[in-house]
Amino acid sequence: MPSTVKLAAYLFTRLRQLNISSVHGVPGDYNLVLLDYVAPAGLHWVGNTNELNAGYAADGYARINGVGALVTTFGVGELSAINAVAGAYAERAAVVHVVGTPELAAQDEGRLIHHTFNDGNFRRFAQMHAHVTVAQASLRDPEASPEMIDDVLSQCLLHSRPVYIEVPMDLVEANVSAARLQHPITVPEALPDPHWEDALTALLDRIYSAKQPLILVDGETRALGIVDAVQALSRLTNWPTYTTVFGKGLLDETAPNFHGIYKGSYAPAAAQDYFKSADLVLVFGPHFSSTNSYSGTAIPAASAAVLVTDSTLTTPNQTFANLPARFLLTHLLQTLDAARVPPAAFTPPPLPPPPDTPAPNDLIMHSVFWPRVAAAQLLQAGEVLLAETGTAAHGARDLALPRGARAFFPATWLSIGYMLPAAQGAALAVRERSERSGQKGAAPPKAVLFIGDGSVQMTVQELSTIIREGLDVLVILLNNAGYTIERVIHGLRAGYNDVGAWEYGLAGRFLGAGAGFAVKVQTWAELEDALSDERVLRGRGLRVVEVLMGREDVPEGVLKVLLEKEKERVGAEAEVKHSAATGATYHARRKREIGYGLSFSTDSLYSNVKRKLH
Amino acid sequence: MPSTVKLAAYLFTRLRQLNISSVHGVPGDYNLVLLDYVAPAGLHWVGNTNELNAGYAADGYARINGVGALVTTFGVGELSAINAVAGAYAERAAVVHVVGTPELAAQDEGRLIHHTFNDGNFRRFAQMHAHVTVAQASLRDPEASPEMIDDVLSQCLLHSRPVYIEVPMDLVEANVSAARLQHPITVPEALPDPHWEDALTALLDRIYSAKQPLILVDGETRALGIVDAVQALSRLTNWPTYTTVFGKGLLDETAPNFHGIYKGSYAPAAAQDYFKSADLVLVFGPHFSSTNSYSGTAIPAASAAVLVTDSTLTTPNQTFANLPARFLLTHLLQTLDAARVPPAAFTPPPLPPPPDTPAPNDLIMHSVFWPRVAAAQLLQAGEVLLAETGTAAHGARDLALPRGARAFFPATWLSIGYMLPAAQGAALAVRERSERSGQKGAAPPKAVLFIGDGSVQMTVQELSTIIREGLDVLVILLNNAGYTIERVIHGLRAGYNDVGAWEYGLAGRFLGAGAGFAVKVQTWAELEDALSDERVLRGRGLRVVEVLMGREDVPEGVLKVLLEKEKERVGAEAEVKHSAATGATYHARRKREIGYGLSFSTDSLYSNVKRKLH
Ligand SMILES: Cc1ncc(C[n+]2csc(CCOP(=O)(O)OP(=O)(O)O)c2C)c(N)n1
Ligand SMILES: Cc1ncc(C[n+]2csc(CCOP(=O)(O)OP(=O)(O)O)c2C)c(N)n1
């Protein structure tokens, strides 16, 4: 290795060493030269259509790959992406945000250049990013830069949260020492508290003495780097294991002691009974936001909860700090005496009875849609399920995953539009992973995205990147002509909850895939056809299944309760309209409202599905 | 008027009083109840497809209407929009950003709710907005709220810059005093310095004694509220009058003493000679960013410059502070003795000779495109021209405007994707203005948008809002298969400057307009056909004219110079490729590259234009 390298080469080599294979972003005047160093470092450049989407994609990539990277341009680019960076911060995706900035002299002299407020202040955007990143480096000096880069990257890994690196144009090609590149960047191993064995003993005592134990896996388990250990513990104890919505997809869902998402006050009675009277609930990576905890009702009682966070173990009567989760789990598994682990007497609640099979011409309701989708078993090992905030995420949370599949569900940030670019990033990451593992023959793993029309509209152009990158993504688009989750929260019939009527089936053609594959379904028979269509099940590239659903139809659970409340609030008149909404009258009205007119039946894109109604 | 009103009603009534007729934004859990008060206040709700676009649209609306408003939801919504708010700050659009926030108790208790970082800190997003707004109000107390709202709104007007108002959910329906609603919000009239007459005298002296005078109108003239006064001055003096790029469209371009944009070192020699040896250059609303001043070469010499800013008059040897621009101009016009104004001996440089008419099958080059567009006279009085950052803004700056038309050109923020949603906002504002003025019979004024494919991809979904709102917008889309302006800056053939190939002609159908009107042109004959097509010239609704252009073709001027430099940098090999790029070989290659295959000729959308090549 040469003794010096260009600064940009240093930075991208580091990213490559962190197992990043692709970098997401958008070019701009202040990062063009920087981008010349992406490919030579062995990285693939994914040019997204805009920076918010690039940020979302980098986040999706990071959640699969461990780390992801985003390159934007000063001011306009970085601020466009900041909401995505904030989401990565909130839900702990390790995204390295690299910003190409103006040359140092321009900054120091406060020159009035573009992408500023024409006032000579160049520090605002970095100050804004300090709110949404765990570490920042404003590179100014080639000598100091390698260490600064390394420090920031190691913070990124340590916290599994975004960091921010400013690279002034005139530093891109500065020579820096290559010496540090010999040593990989590692997460600083925190020294555990000298009394850590007390903590371990306390934990073991709780485990050995548990009478009614349960394991609850939350989403930060991934950020803590203890997924495998927790899986091992679940297997070893054979204790009933639940996840939160955020934790879904981290553990093997086919294990006999895995019971899905614990839904708090919406869980079946048998599950609630067990959970509430448990004397030990081992929670890994807790992230008890109201959204992720069914408004707190899925949080275990303090008298039973044992929480494992980044560096703290909390038991009902003690808190042990300075105890890194990974260290604790390693020692726990080494020490645990399987023979002393008490069994759990848990009888899983019976599965809900399958809904009656609808008639072929029936419209598609959530109540029958999700069980039918579950039966279709759309996912394979190594693939990713993504369900966007909205009715989609509520319905999809009951889909069981094959072993080794992953899932993205909204936890706390809940920025709609996130899931589509995240699907691009995630699909790329699983494809790269499968390529690395050398499974040549098998079809590359795909992503399956469930998403509402309102959310699709936010970031739709990223379908273009999915197409350009040749990624295998199946989009199941729930078209209910607007923001139905908002309708049930407030404004059931308010115009502000409507969105424009689009011809979603044209997405692939418009955005570059040529004819692409798209199908629109509105009846049970059409759904049946689509879900047994080979192109849906095993096709390649981008595929879109548009499902027409009722404006006021939502899955069972929280949303149904909200719907009933909101119906009551808006009064009886609404009630009448809604009852009509379940029959043929509604269907005709809906067709009119959401604008599917005659053009529908003449569009050859949909000709593969016979339409029975009209 | 009742003595109390709901807080939300107060706020929206105030916006209505400020002459705002439409509010842009996106719903969210924390602003739904707030949105119930939009329509009752007499405001039209424009639901955009995402918040960045809503922010851009509100900015476009504000630049025509004087003020605009944007409503988003806490965290995810407001941060998605922040880059648009930053742009409004940089280029002085008065946008009121109203954010619906969680109830006060949730904030004060630091509850772990969605759209937070799950850490109890609710102040981050407001802190971030403090960087991009001139005033902020975090409403907490019904009694204090009306005055706080008024104060913030008056700052918005005073500075013509965005402001930020947080409305917690539980304050939306709080009763507040309606008393202040009786009195309109006004811009605080700054008291001029007691010695203001000295300033006026100094200014008059300069004017009366000028030997080689010139007026330069920059873009902040609008924010200063002195457009009419400056127009009057230009007419009265009959002095040669130029604008900057940012100032284009503010003055009557049909006036005989109006000479277009002063292009600094790119201006014709005769103009440069006059400008450089001028002894008086009266500059209104100076905004001398490098982009807006041809890298400083369009800034007048300090020995000749007299600058009128918000509240300062600067002459070559004096600075008068506390002198509000409007006050100064009013008194200047009252005092000015037309008889004592010396004439200017300026001979406008000859117009460049018209380019040779291309052969029918010739590809479309910038050199012939813009003169042809100029001849088409696409705009009428009261309409708006928008030209996006890229080759579009460079080419379109020579289009002369009819009297009373306005123009949007990139000045300093230059965030691509801005112009499309801005066209939505601007088209709505001019339609409302024309409706208010009661011109019933005439066709409502339209917006004409020139934009590159890279920029279109950033915010394309806002075409849907243009369609939903039934706005008349003509989009002339320059498709050169990527970021050509970046190509000439750096990376002439770099893959990162390419973008996906879309079938832009499907935009209208995909995004909801049914068949819509779209035409794709690649030869001179096709361009001729399109530019004499009634649907292009006088059609209604959304129309898209896609113009295929060379990847390395740019308008004369700055970009051509950059192109030559960049060609030199990438070396001789490039030269060879480029020469091929101007002939038929290139055409065939480009067709392949940007993906226009056979499907092109079978697409009925384009059947109205005969294609001569393939
Ligand atoms: C960026 C952003 N803007 C606004 C919101 C508020 N919001 C939450 S869910 C939702 C509607 C989602 O509608 P859709 O995707 O159509 O799903 P549906 O519930 O109708 O199936 C909105 C607007 C948000 N979460 N994020
Ligand atoms: C939000 C944002 N991201 C990136 C940039 C950097 N940038 C400036 S111009 C441009 C390319 C514009 O390309 P296009 O619209 O196709 O116009 P062309 O020059 O090709 O005609 C880019 C990426 C920017 N100004 N704003």
mmCIF file with all atom_site columns, C-alpha atoms in Angstrom, chain B residues 296-418:
data_model
loop_
_atom_site.group_PDB
_atom_site.id
_atom_site.type_symbol
_atom_site.label_atom_id
_atom_site.label_alt_id
_atom_site.label_comp_id
_atom_site.label_asym_id
_atom_site.label_entity_id
_atom_site.label_seq_id
_atom_site.pdbx_PDB_ins_code
_atom_site.Cartn_x
_atom_site.Cartn_y
_atom_site.Cartn_z
_atom_site.occupancy
_atom_site.B_iso_or_equiv
_atom_site.pdbx_formal_charge
_atom_site.auth_seq_id
_atom_site.auth_comp_id
_atom_site.auth_asym_id
_atom_site.auth_atom_id
_atom_site.pdbx_PDB_model_num
ATOM 1   C CA . GLY B 1 296 ? -18.895 38.938 -9.756  1.00 0.00 ? 296 GLY B CA 1
ATOM 2   C CA . THR B 1 297 ? -18.337 40.366 -13.223 1.00 0.00 ? 297 THR B CA 1
ATOM 3   C CA . ALA B 1 298 ? -21.813 41.908 -13.277 1.00 0.00 ? 298 ALA B CA 1
ATOM 4   C CA . ILE B 1 299 ? -21.211 43.836 -10.067 1.00 0.00 ? 299 ILE B CA 1
ATOM 5   C CA . PRO B 1 300 ? -20.699 47.535 -10.781 1.00 0.00 ? 300 PRO B CA 1
ATOM 6   C CA . ALA B 1 301 ? -17.487 49.262 -9.759  1.00 0.00 ? 301 ALA B CA 1
ATOM 7   C CA . ALA B 1 302 ? -17.614 50.688 -6.241  1.00 0.00 ? 302 ALA B CA 1
ATOM 8   C CA . SER B 1 303 ? -16.860 54.116 -7.700  1.00 0.00 ? 303 SER B CA 1
ATOM 9   C CA . ALA B 1 304 ? -20.126 54.096 -9.638  1.00 0.00 ? 304 ALA B CA 1
ATOM 10  C CA . ALA B 1 305 ? -22.435 51.901 -7.580  1.00 0.00 ? 305 ALA B CA 1
ATOM 11  C CA . VAL B 1 306 ? -25.346 53.280 -5.639  1.00 0.00 ? 306 VAL B CA 1
ATOM 12  C CA . LEU B 1 307 ? -27.077 50.429 -3.831  1.00 0.00 ? 307 LEU B CA 1
ATOM 13  C CA . VAL B 1 308 ? -30.579 50.451 -2.423  1.00 0.00 ? 308 VAL B CA 1
ATOM 14  C CA . THR B 1 309 ? -31.171 47.618 0.045   1.00 0.00 ? 309 THR B CA 1
ATOM 15  C CA . ASP B 1 310 ? -33.859 47.064 2.700   1.00 0.00 ? 310 ASP B CA 1
ATOM 16  C CA . SER B 1 311 ? -32.869 49.989 4.827   1.00 0.00 ? 311 SER B CA 1
ATOM 17  C CA . THR B 1 312 ? -29.573 51.238 3.562   1.00 0.00 ? 312 THR B CA 1
ATOM 18  C CA . LEU B 1 313 ? -28.474 53.534 0.787   1.00 0.00 ? 313 LEU B CA 1
ATOM 19  C CA . THR B 1 314 ? -24.850 53.106 -0.193  1.00 0.00 ? 314 THR B CA 1
ATOM 20  C CA . THR B 1 315 ? -23.109 55.576 -2.460  1.00 0.00 ? 315 THR B CA 1
ATOM 21  C CA . PRO B 1 316 ? -19.461 55.439 -3.460  1.00 0.00 ? 316 PRO B CA 1
ATOM 22  C CA . ASN B 1 317 ? -18.486 57.519 -0.480  1.00 0.00 ? 317 ASN B CA 1
ATOM 23  C CA . GLN B 1 318 ? -21.292 57.268 2.042   1.00 0.00 ? 318 GLN B CA 1
ATOM 24  C CA . THR B 1 319 ? -23.620 54.806 3.703   1.00 0.00 ? 319 THR B CA 1
ATOM 25  C CA . PHE B 1 320 ? -26.975 55.916 5.008   1.00 0.00 ? 320 PHE B CA 1
ATOM 26  C CA . ALA B 1 321 ? -28.539 53.421 7.381   1.00 0.00 ? 321 ALA B CA 1
ATOM 27  C CA . ASN B 1 322 ? -32.096 53.328 8.732   1.00 0.00 ? 322 ASN B CA 1
ATOM 28  C CA . LEU B 1 323 ? -33.449 54.381 5.419   1.00 0.00 ? 323 LEU B CA 1
ATOM 29  C CA . PRO B 1 324 ? -36.258 52.037 4.390   1.00 0.00 ? 324 PRO B CA 1
ATOM 30  C CA . ALA B 1 325 ? -36.171 51.431 0.660   1.00 0.00 ? 325 ALA B CA 1
ATOM 31  C CA . ARG B 1 326 ? -39.855 52.093 0.155   1.00 0.00 ? 326 ARG B CA 1
ATOM 32  C CA . PHE B 1 327 ? -39.678 55.359 2.026   1.00 0.00 ? 327 PHE B CA 1
ATOM 33  C CA . LEU B 1 328 ? -36.628 56.435 0.037   1.00 0.00 ? 328 LEU B CA 1
ATOM 34  C CA . LEU B 1 329 ? -38.171 55.590 -3.316  1.00 0.00 ? 329 LEU B CA 1
ATOM 35  C CA . THR B 1 330 ? -41.422 57.325 -2.500  1.00 0.00 ? 330 THR B CA 1
ATOM 36  C CA . HIS B 1 331 ? -39.597 60.517 -1.620  1.00 0.00 ? 331 HIS B CA 1
ATOM 37  C CA . LEU B 1 332 ? -37.231 60.197 -4.539  1.00 0.00 ? 332 LEU B CA 1
ATOM 38  C CA . LEU B 1 333 ? -40.075 60.032 -7.024  1.00 0.00 ? 333 LEU B CA 1
ATOM 39  C CA . GLN B 1 334 ? -41.865 62.918 -5.322  1.00 0.00 ? 334 GLN B CA 1
ATOM 40  C CA . THR B 1 335 ? -38.794 65.090 -5.398  1.00 0.00 ? 335 THR B CA 1
ATOM 41  C CA . LEU B 1 336 ? -37.144 64.165 -8.658  1.00 0.00 ? 336 LEU B CA 1
ATOM 42  C CA . ASP B 1 337 ? -37.164 66.947 -11.222 1.00 0.00 ? 337 ASP B CA 1
ATOM 43  C CA . ALA B 1 338 ? -37.457 65.199 -14.569 1.00 0.00 ? 338 ALA B CA 1
ATOM 44  C CA . ALA B 1 339 ? -36.069 68.209 -16.353 1.00 0.00 ? 339 ALA B CA 1
ATOM 45  C CA . ARG B 1 340 ? -32.787 67.897 -14.478 1.00 0.00 ? 340 ARG B CA 1
ATOM 46  C CA . VAL B 1 341 ? -32.285 64.213 -15.264 1.00 0.00 ? 341 VAL B CA 1
ATOM 47  C CA . PRO B 1 342 ? -29.499 63.974 -17.821 1.00 0.00 ? 342 PRO B CA 1
ATOM 48  C CA . PRO B 1 343 ? -30.051 61.735 -20.817 1.00 0.00 ? 343 PRO B CA 1
ATOM 49  C CA . ALA B 1 344 ? -27.934 58.634 -21.297 1.00 0.00 ? 344 ALA B CA 1
ATOM 50  C CA . ALA B 1 345 ? -26.024 58.149 -24.484 1.00 0.00 ? 345 ALA B CA 1
ATOM 51  C CA . PHE B 1 346 ? -26.344 54.424 -24.789 1.00 0.00 ? 346 PHE B CA 1
ATOM 52  C CA . THR B 1 347 ? -26.573 52.519 -28.027 1.00 0.00 ? 347 THR B CA 1
ATOM 53  C CA . PRO B 1 348 ? -27.843 49.025 -27.305 1.00 0.00 ? 348 PRO B CA 1
ATOM 54  C CA . PRO B 1 349 ? -25.564 46.368 -28.721 1.00 0.00 ? 349 PRO B CA 1
ATOM 55  C CA . PRO B 1 350 ? -26.893 44.874 -31.952 1.00 0.00 ? 350 PRO B CA 1
ATOM 56  C CA . LEU B 1 351 ? -28.892 41.695 -31.591 1.00 0.00 ? 351 LEU B CA 1
ATOM 57  C CA . PRO B 1 352 ? -26.984 38.573 -32.502 1.00 0.00 ? 352 PRO B CA 1
ATOM 58  C CA . PRO B 1 353 ? -27.793 37.421 -36.035 1.00 0.00 ? 353 PRO B CA 1
ATOM 59  C CA . PRO B 1 354 ? -30.495 34.736 -36.141 1.00 0.00 ? 354 PRO B CA 1
ATOM 60  C CA . PRO B 1 355 ? -29.049 31.262 -36.535 1.00 0.00 ? 355 PRO B CA 1
ATOM 61  C CA . ASP B 1 356 ? -29.367 29.488 -39.860 1.00 0.00 ? 356 ASP B CA 1
ATOM 62  C CA . THR B 1 357 ? -32.585 27.544 -40.113 1.00 0.00 ? 357 THR B CA 1
ATOM 63  C CA . PRO B 1 358 ? -31.769 23.893 -39.598 1.00 0.00 ? 358 PRO B CA 1
ATOM 64  C CA . ALA B 1 359 ? -32.802 21.173 -42.002 1.00 0.00 ? 359 ALA B CA 1
ATOM 65  C CA . PRO B 1 360 ? -36.040 19.377 -41.079 1.00 0.00 ? 360 PRO B CA 1
ATOM 66  C CA . ASN B 1 361 ? -34.239 16.244 -39.949 1.00 0.00 ? 361 ASN B CA 1
ATOM 67  C CA . ASP B 1 362 ? -31.581 18.031 -37.918 1.00 0.00 ? 362 ASP B CA 1
ATOM 68  C CA . LEU B 1 363 ? -31.409 17.267 -34.257 1.00 0.00 ? 363 LEU B CA 1
ATOM 69  C CA . ILE B 1 364 ? -32.317 20.054 -31.914 1.00 0.00 ? 364 ILE B CA 1
ATOM 70  C CA . MET B 1 365 ? -29.386 22.053 -30.616 1.00 0.00 ? 365 MET B CA 1
ATOM 71  C CA . HIS B 1 366 ? -29.533 24.761 -27.973 1.00 0.00 ? 366 HIS B CA 1
ATOM 72  C CA . SER B 1 367 ? -28.177 27.244 -30.512 1.00 0.00 ? 367 SER B CA 1
ATOM 73  C CA . VAL B 1 368 ? -31.322 27.014 -32.610 1.00 0.00 ? 368 VAL B CA 1
ATOM 74  C CA . PHE B 1 369 ? -33.791 25.940 -29.957 1.00 0.00 ? 369 PHE B CA 1
ATOM 75  C CA . TRP B 1 370 ? -33.891 29.127 -27.927 1.00 0.00 ? 370 TRP B CA 1
ATOM 76  C CA . PRO B 1 371 ? -34.296 31.566 -30.817 1.00 0.00 ? 371 PRO B CA 1
ATOM 77  C CA . ARG B 1 372 ? -37.134 29.376 -32.082 1.00 0.00 ? 372 ARG B CA 1
ATOM 78  C CA . VAL B 1 373 ? -38.773 29.349 -28.662 1.00 0.00 ? 373 VAL B CA 1
ATOM 79  C CA . ALA B 1 374 ? -38.390 33.114 -28.446 1.00 0.00 ? 374 ALA B CA 1
ATOM 80  C CA . ALA B 1 375 ? -40.190 33.438 -31.756 1.00 0.00 ? 375 ALA B CA 1
ATOM 81  C CA . ALA B 1 376 ? -43.052 31.302 -30.496 1.00 0.00 ? 376 ALA B CA 1
ATOM 82  C CA . GLN B 1 377 ? -43.922 33.939 -27.873 1.00 0.00 ? 377 GLN B CA 1
ATOM 83  C CA . LEU B 1 378 ? -45.287 31.401 -25.464 1.00 0.00 ? 378 LEU B CA 1
ATOM 84  C CA . LEU B 1 379 ? -46.194 33.865 -22.737 1.00 0.00 ? 379 LEU B CA 1
ATOM 85  C CA . GLN B 1 380 ? -48.940 36.411 -22.327 1.00 0.00 ? 380 GLN B CA 1
ATOM 86  C CA . ALA B 1 381 ? -49.370 39.249 -19.883 1.00 0.00 ? 381 ALA B CA 1
ATOM 87  C CA . GLY B 1 382 ? -49.986 38.029 -16.355 1.00 0.00 ? 382 GLY B CA 1
ATOM 88  C CA . GLU B 1 383 ? -48.292 34.707 -16.960 1.00 0.00 ? 383 GLU B CA 1
ATOM 89  C CA . VAL B 1 384 ? -45.188 33.180 -15.442 1.00 0.00 ? 384 VAL B CA 1
ATOM 90  C CA . LEU B 1 385 ? -42.025 31.813 -16.976 1.00 0.00 ? 385 LEU B CA 1
ATOM 91  C CA . LEU B 1 386 ? -40.011 29.389 -14.850 1.00 0.00 ? 386 LEU B CA 1
ATOM 92  C CA . ALA B 1 387 ? -36.616 28.063 -15.843 1.00 0.00 ? 387 ALA B CA 1
ATOM 93  C CA . GLU B 1 388 ? -34.937 25.446 -13.708 1.00 0.00 ? 388 GLU B CA 1
ATOM 94  C CA . THR B 1 389 ? -31.268 25.341 -12.762 1.00 0.00 ? 389 THR B CA 1
ATOM 95  C CA . GLY B 1 390 ? -29.488 23.564 -15.599 1.00 0.00 ? 390 GLY B CA 1
ATOM 96  C CA . THR B 1 391 ? -29.196 24.268 -19.285 1.00 0.00 ? 391 THR B CA 1
ATOM 97  C CA . ALA B 1 392 ? -32.835 25.438 -19.139 1.00 0.00 ? 392 ALA B CA 1
ATOM 98  C CA . ALA B 1 393 ? -32.134 28.485 -16.989 1.00 0.00 ? 393 ALA B CA 1
ATOM 99  C CA . HIS B 1 394 ? -29.154 29.429 -19.115 1.00 0.00 ? 394 HIS B CA 1
ATOM 100 C CA . GLY B 1 395 ? -31.064 29.190 -22.352 1.00 0.00 ? 395 GLY B CA 1
ATOM 101 C CA . ALA B 1 396 ? -34.299 30.768 -21.176 1.00 0.00 ? 396 ALA B CA 1
ATOM 102 C CA . ARG B 1 397 ? -32.767 33.926 -19.825 1.00 0.00 ? 397 ARG B CA 1
ATOM 103 C CA . ASP B 1 398 ? -32.816 35.516 -23.241 1.00 0.00 ? 398 ASP B CA 1
ATOM 104 C CA . LEU B 1 399 ? -36.540 35.032 -23.746 1.00 0.00 ? 399 LEU B CA 1
ATOM 105 C CA . ALA B 1 400 ? -38.186 38.442 -23.700 1.00 0.00 ? 400 ALA B CA 1
ATOM 106 C CA . LEU B 1 401 ? -41.316 38.680 -21.612 1.00 0.00 ? 401 LEU B CA 1
ATOM 107 C CA . PRO B 1 402 ? -44.522 40.506 -22.428 1.00 0.00 ? 402 PRO B CA 1
ATOM 108 C CA . ARG B 1 403 ? -45.438 43.319 -20.091 1.00 0.00 ? 403 ARG B CA 1
ATOM 109 C CA . GLY B 1 404 ? -46.863 42.088 -16.794 1.00 0.00 ? 404 GLY B CA 1
ATOM 110 C CA . ALA B 1 405 ? -45.412 38.611 -17.064 1.00 0.00 ? 405 ALA B CA 1
ATOM 111 C CA . ARG B 1 406 ? -43.157 37.328 -14.310 1.00 0.00 ? 406 ARG B CA 1
ATOM 112 C CA . ALA B 1 407 ? -40.158 35.047 -14.287 1.00 0.00 ? 407 ALA B CA 1
ATOM 113 C CA . PHE B 1 408 ? -38.549 32.571 -11.907 1.00 0.00 ? 408 PHE B CA 1
ATOM 114 C CA . PHE B 1 409 ? -34.854 31.966 -12.439 1.00 0.00 ? 409 PHE B CA 1
ATOM 115 C CA . PRO B 1 410 ? -32.378 30.341 -10.096 1.00 0.00 ? 410 PRO B CA 1
ATOM 116 C CA . ALA B 1 411 ? -30.508 32.994 -8.152  1.00 0.00 ? 411 ALA B CA 1
ATOM 117 C CA . THR B 1 412 ? -28.594 31.475 -5.257  1.00 0.00 ? 412 THR B CA 1
ATOM 118 C CA . TRP B 1 413 ? -30.320 28.539 -3.616  1.00 0.00 ? 413 TRP B CA 1
ATOM 119 C CA . LEU B 1 414 ? -30.486 26.570 -6.878  1.00 0.00 ? 414 LEU B CA 1
ATOM 120 C CA . SER B 1 415 ? -32.124 23.499 -5.446  1.00 0.00 ? 415 SER B CA 1
ATOM 121 C CA . ILE B 1 416 ? -33.113 21.466 -8.463  1.00 0.00 ? 416 ILE B CA 1
ATOM 122 C CA . GLY B 1 417 ? -36.637 20.150 -8.432  1.00 0.00 ? 417 GLY B CA 1
ATOM 123 C CA . TYR B 1 418 ? -37.788 23.483 -7.035  1.00 0.00 ? 418 TYR B CA 1
#
